[in-house]
mmCIF file of C-alpha atoms in Angstrom:
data_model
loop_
_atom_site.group_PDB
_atom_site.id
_atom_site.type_symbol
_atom_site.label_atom_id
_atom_site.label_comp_id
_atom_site.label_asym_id
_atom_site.label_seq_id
_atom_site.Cartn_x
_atom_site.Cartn_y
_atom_site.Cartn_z
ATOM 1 C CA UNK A 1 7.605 -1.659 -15.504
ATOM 2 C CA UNK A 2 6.412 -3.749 -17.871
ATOM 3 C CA UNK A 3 8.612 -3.335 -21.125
ATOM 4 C CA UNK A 4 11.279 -4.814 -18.915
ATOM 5 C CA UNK A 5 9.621 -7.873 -18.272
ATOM 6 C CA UNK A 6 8.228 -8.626 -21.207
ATOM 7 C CA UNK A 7 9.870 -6.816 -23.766
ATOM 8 C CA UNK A 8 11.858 -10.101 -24.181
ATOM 9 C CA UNK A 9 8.651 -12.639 -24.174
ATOM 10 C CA UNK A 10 6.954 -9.889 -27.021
ATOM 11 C CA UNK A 11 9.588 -10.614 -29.202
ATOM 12 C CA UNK A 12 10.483 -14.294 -28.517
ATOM 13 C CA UNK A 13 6.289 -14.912 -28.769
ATOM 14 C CA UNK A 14 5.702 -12.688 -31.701
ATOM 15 C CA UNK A 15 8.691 -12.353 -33.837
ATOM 16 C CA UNK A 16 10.230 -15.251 -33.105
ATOM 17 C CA UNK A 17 13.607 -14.159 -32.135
ATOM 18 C CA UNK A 18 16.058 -16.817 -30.101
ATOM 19 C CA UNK A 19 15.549 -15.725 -26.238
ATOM 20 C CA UNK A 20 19.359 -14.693 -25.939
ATOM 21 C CA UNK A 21 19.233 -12.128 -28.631
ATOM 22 C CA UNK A 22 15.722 -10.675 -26.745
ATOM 23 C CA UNK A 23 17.372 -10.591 -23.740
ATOM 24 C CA UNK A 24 20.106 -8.636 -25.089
ATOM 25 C CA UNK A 25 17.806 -6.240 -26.459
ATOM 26 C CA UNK A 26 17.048 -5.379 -22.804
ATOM 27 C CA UNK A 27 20.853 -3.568 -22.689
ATOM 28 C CA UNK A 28 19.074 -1.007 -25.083
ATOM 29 C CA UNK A 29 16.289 -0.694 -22.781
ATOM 30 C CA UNK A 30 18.485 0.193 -19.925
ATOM 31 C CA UNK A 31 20.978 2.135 -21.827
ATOM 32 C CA UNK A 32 18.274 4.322 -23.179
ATOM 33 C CA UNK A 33 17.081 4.663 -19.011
ATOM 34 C CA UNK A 34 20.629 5.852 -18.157
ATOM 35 C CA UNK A 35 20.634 8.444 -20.872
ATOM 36 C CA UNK A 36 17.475 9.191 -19.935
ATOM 37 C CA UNK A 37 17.934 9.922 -16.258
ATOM 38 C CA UNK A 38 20.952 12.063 -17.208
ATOM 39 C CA UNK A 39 19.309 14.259 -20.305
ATOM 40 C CA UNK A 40 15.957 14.835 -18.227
ATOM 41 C CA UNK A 41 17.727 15.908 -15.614
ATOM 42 C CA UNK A 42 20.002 18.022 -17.338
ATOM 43 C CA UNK A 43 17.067 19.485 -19.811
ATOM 44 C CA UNK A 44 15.336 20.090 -16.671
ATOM 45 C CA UNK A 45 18.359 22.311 -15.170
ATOM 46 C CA UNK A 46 19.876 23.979 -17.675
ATOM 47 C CA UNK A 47 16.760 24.330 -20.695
ATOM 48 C CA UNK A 48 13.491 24.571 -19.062
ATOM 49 C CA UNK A 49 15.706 26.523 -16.107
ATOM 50 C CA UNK A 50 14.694 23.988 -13.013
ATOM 51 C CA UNK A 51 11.271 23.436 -14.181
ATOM 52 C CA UNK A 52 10.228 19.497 -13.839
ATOM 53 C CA UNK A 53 6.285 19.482 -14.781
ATOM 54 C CA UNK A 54 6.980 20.093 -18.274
ATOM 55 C CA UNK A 55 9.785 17.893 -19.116
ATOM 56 C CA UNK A 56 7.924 15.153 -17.258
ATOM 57 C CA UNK A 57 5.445 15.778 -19.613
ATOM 58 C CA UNK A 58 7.290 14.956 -22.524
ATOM 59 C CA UNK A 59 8.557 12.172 -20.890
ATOM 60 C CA UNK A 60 5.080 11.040 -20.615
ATOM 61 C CA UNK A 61 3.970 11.936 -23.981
ATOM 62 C CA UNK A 62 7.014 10.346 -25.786
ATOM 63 C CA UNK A 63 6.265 7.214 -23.879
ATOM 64 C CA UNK A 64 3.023 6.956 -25.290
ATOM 65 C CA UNK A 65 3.982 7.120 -28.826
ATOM 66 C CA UNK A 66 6.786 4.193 -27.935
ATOM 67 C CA UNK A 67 3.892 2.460 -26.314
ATOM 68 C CA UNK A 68 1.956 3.043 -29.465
ATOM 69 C CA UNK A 69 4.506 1.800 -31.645
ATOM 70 C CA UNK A 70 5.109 -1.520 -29.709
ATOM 71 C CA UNK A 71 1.265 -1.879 -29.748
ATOM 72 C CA UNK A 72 1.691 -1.427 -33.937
ATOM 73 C CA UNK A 73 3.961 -3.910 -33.684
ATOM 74 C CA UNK A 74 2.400 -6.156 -32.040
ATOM 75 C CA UNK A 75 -1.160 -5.634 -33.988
ATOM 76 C CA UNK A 76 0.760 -6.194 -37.235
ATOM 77 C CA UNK A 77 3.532 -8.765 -36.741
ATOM 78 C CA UNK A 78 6.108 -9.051 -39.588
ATOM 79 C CA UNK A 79 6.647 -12.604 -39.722
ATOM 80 C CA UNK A 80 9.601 -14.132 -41.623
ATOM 81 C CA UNK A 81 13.607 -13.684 -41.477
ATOM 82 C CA UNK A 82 13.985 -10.694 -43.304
ATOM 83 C CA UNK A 83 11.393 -9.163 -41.675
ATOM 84 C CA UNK A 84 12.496 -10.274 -38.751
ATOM 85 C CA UNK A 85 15.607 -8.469 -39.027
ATOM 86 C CA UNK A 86 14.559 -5.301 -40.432
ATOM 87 C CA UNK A 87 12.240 -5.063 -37.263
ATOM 88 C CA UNK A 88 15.397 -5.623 -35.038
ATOM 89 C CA UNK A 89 17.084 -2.403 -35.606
ATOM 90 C CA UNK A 90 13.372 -0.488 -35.707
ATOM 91 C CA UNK A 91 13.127 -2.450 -32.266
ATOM 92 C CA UNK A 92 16.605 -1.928 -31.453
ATOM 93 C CA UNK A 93 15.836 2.244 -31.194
ATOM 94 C CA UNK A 94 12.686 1.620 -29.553
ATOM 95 C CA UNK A 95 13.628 -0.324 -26.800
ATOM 96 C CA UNK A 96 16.032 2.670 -26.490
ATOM 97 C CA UNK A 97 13.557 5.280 -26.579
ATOM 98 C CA UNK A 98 11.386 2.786 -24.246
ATOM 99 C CA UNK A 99 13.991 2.554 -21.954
ATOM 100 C CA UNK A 100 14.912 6.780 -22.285
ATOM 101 C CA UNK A 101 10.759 7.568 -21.427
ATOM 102 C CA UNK A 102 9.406 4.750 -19.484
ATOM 103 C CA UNK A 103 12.764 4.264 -17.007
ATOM 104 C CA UNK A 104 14.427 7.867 -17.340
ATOM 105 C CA UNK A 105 11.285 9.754 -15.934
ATOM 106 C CA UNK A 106 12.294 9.199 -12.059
ATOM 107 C CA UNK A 107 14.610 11.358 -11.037
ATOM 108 C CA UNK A 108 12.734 14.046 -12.655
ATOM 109 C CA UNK A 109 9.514 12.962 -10.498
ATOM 110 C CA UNK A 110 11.654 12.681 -7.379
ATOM 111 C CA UNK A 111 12.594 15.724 -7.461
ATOM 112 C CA UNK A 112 9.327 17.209 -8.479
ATOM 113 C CA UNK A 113 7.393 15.637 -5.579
ATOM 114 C CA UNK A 114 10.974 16.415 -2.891
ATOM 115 C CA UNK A 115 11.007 20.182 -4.186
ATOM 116 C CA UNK A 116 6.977 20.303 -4.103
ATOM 117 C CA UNK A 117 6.921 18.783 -0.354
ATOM 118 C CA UNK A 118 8.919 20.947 1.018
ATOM 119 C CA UNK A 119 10.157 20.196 4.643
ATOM 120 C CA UNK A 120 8.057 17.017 4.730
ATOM 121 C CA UNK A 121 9.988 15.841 1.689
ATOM 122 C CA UNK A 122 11.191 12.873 3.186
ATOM 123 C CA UNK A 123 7.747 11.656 4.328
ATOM 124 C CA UNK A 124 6.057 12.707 1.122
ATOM 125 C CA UNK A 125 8.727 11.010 -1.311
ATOM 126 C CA UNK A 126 8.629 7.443 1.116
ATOM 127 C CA UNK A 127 4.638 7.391 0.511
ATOM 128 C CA UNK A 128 5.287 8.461 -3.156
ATOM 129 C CA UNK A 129 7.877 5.681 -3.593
ATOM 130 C CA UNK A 130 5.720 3.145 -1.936
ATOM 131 C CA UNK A 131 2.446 4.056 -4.360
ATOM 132 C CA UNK A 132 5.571 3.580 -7.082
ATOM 133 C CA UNK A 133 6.544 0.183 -5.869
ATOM 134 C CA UNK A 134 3.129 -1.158 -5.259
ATOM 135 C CA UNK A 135 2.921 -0.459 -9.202
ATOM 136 C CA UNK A 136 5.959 -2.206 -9.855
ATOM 137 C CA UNK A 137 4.729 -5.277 -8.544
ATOM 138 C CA UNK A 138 0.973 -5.098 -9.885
ATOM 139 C CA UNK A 139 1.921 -4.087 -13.577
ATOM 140 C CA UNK A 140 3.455 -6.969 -14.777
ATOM 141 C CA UNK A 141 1.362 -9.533 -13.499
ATOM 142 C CA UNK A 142 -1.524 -7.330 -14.672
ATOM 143 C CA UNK A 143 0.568 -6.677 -18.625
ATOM 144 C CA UNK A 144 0.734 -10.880 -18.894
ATOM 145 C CA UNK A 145 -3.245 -11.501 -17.475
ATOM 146 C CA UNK A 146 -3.968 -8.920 -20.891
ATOM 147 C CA UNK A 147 -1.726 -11.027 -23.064
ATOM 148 C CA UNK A 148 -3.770 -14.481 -21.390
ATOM 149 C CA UNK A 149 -6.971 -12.724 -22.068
ATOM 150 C CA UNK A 150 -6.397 -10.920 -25.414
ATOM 151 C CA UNK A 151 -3.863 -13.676 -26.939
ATOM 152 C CA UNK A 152 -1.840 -10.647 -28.333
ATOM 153 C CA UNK A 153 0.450 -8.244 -27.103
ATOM 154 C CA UNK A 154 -1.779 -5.238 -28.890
ATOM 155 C CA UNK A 155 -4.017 -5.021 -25.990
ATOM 156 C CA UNK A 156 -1.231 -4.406 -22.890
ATOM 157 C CA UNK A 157 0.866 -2.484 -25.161
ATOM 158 C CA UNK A 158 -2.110 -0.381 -25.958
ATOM 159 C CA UNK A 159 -3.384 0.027 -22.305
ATOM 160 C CA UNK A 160 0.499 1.464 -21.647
ATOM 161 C CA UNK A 161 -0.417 4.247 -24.212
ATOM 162 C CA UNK A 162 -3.730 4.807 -21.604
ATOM 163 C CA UNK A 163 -1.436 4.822 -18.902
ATOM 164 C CA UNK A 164 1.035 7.481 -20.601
ATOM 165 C CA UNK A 165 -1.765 9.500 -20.893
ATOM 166 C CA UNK A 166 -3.485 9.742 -17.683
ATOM 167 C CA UNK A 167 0.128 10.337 -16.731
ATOM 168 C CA UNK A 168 0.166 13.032 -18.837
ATOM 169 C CA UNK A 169 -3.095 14.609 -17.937
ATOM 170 C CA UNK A 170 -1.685 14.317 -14.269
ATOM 171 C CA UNK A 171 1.169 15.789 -14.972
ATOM 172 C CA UNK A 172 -0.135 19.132 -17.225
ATOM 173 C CA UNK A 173 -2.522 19.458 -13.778
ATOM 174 C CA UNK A 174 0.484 19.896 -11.810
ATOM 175 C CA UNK A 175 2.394 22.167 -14.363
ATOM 176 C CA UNK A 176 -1.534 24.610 -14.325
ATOM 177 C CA UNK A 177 -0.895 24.499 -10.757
ATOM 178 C CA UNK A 178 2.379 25.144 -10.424
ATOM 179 C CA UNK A 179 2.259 27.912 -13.034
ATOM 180 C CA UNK A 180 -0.566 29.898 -11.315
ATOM 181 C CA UNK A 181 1.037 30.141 -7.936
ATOM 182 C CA UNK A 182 4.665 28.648 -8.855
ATOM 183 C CA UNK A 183 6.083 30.097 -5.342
ATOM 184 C CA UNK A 184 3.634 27.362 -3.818
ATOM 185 C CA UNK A 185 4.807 24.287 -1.929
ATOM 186 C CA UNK A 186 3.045 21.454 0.736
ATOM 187 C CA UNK A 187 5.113 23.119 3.153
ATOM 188 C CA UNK A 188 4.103 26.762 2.960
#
């Protein structure tokens, strides 16, 4: 939730790029969360054969190395024109790849919780959706306090590789479960 909102300000403050050209690096961002929603979705179906924990995994993990990178990034700014442009097509692909992990993960989730829930999938996915939206709307204030307090985007860009990973522990508890008794729903 937060590399949409300040994906822009990251590289307007640190690289110095003109706010119209950051901006437009947000169309990667959301291009690469189209693509995303389609090829999880269809690596879910047709590769891993209608499994969701594990693909959600990678989803997770893969966000956490784009997290990681930003976090480089930002720890070790390239400063200068040249740089500055060379960083734009390596920040060009990740704000693809951002936009692919950190906004293609959903549908994947939705319908891991909807198939999980069973009968009470519609009450189960409008609680799930509302613990989602809460964390819309406490990330980003809570990615800028970091940037206040830390005066550098290293710190929020490294707690999103935290988050990736508790996501990822989550997640690899769900696939264990569903692996051991994969028949197994919150309906049964």
């Amino acid at each position: 939730f937060s590399v949409t909102g300040y994906l822009p300000l990251f590289l307007e403050d640190v690289f110095g790029w003109p706010r119209d050209a950051a901006a437009r690096l947000l169309l990667a961002v959301h291009a690469g969360g189209v693509a995303g929603r389609l090829a999880w979705g269809w690596l879910s179906d047709l590769v891993y054969r209608g499994e969701r924990a594990r693909p959600l995994a990678i989803v997770a993990a893969c966000g956490a190395v784009v997290a990681g990178g930003l976090a480089l990034l930002a720890a070790f700014p390239a400063r200068g024109a040249a740089a500055a442009a060379r960083g734009g097509v390596l920040l060009g692909a990740m704000a693809f790849l951002a936009g692919f992990t950190c906004l293609g993960w959903n549908g994947l989730y939705t319908t891991l919780v909807a198939e999980q829930a069973g009968e009470r999938s519609a009450s189960v996915l409008g609680l799930s959706m509302t613990v989602l939206y809460v964390a819309t709307m406490l990330a980003p204030p809570a990615f800028g306090r970091l940037v206040e307090l830390a005066g550098s985007y290293a710190v929020p860009w490294t707690s999103l590789v935290a988050v990736q990973l508790l996501a990822l522990g989550a997640i690899a508890n769900v696939a264990r479960a569903l692996a051991l008794d994969p028949g197994d729903s919150m309906s049964s």
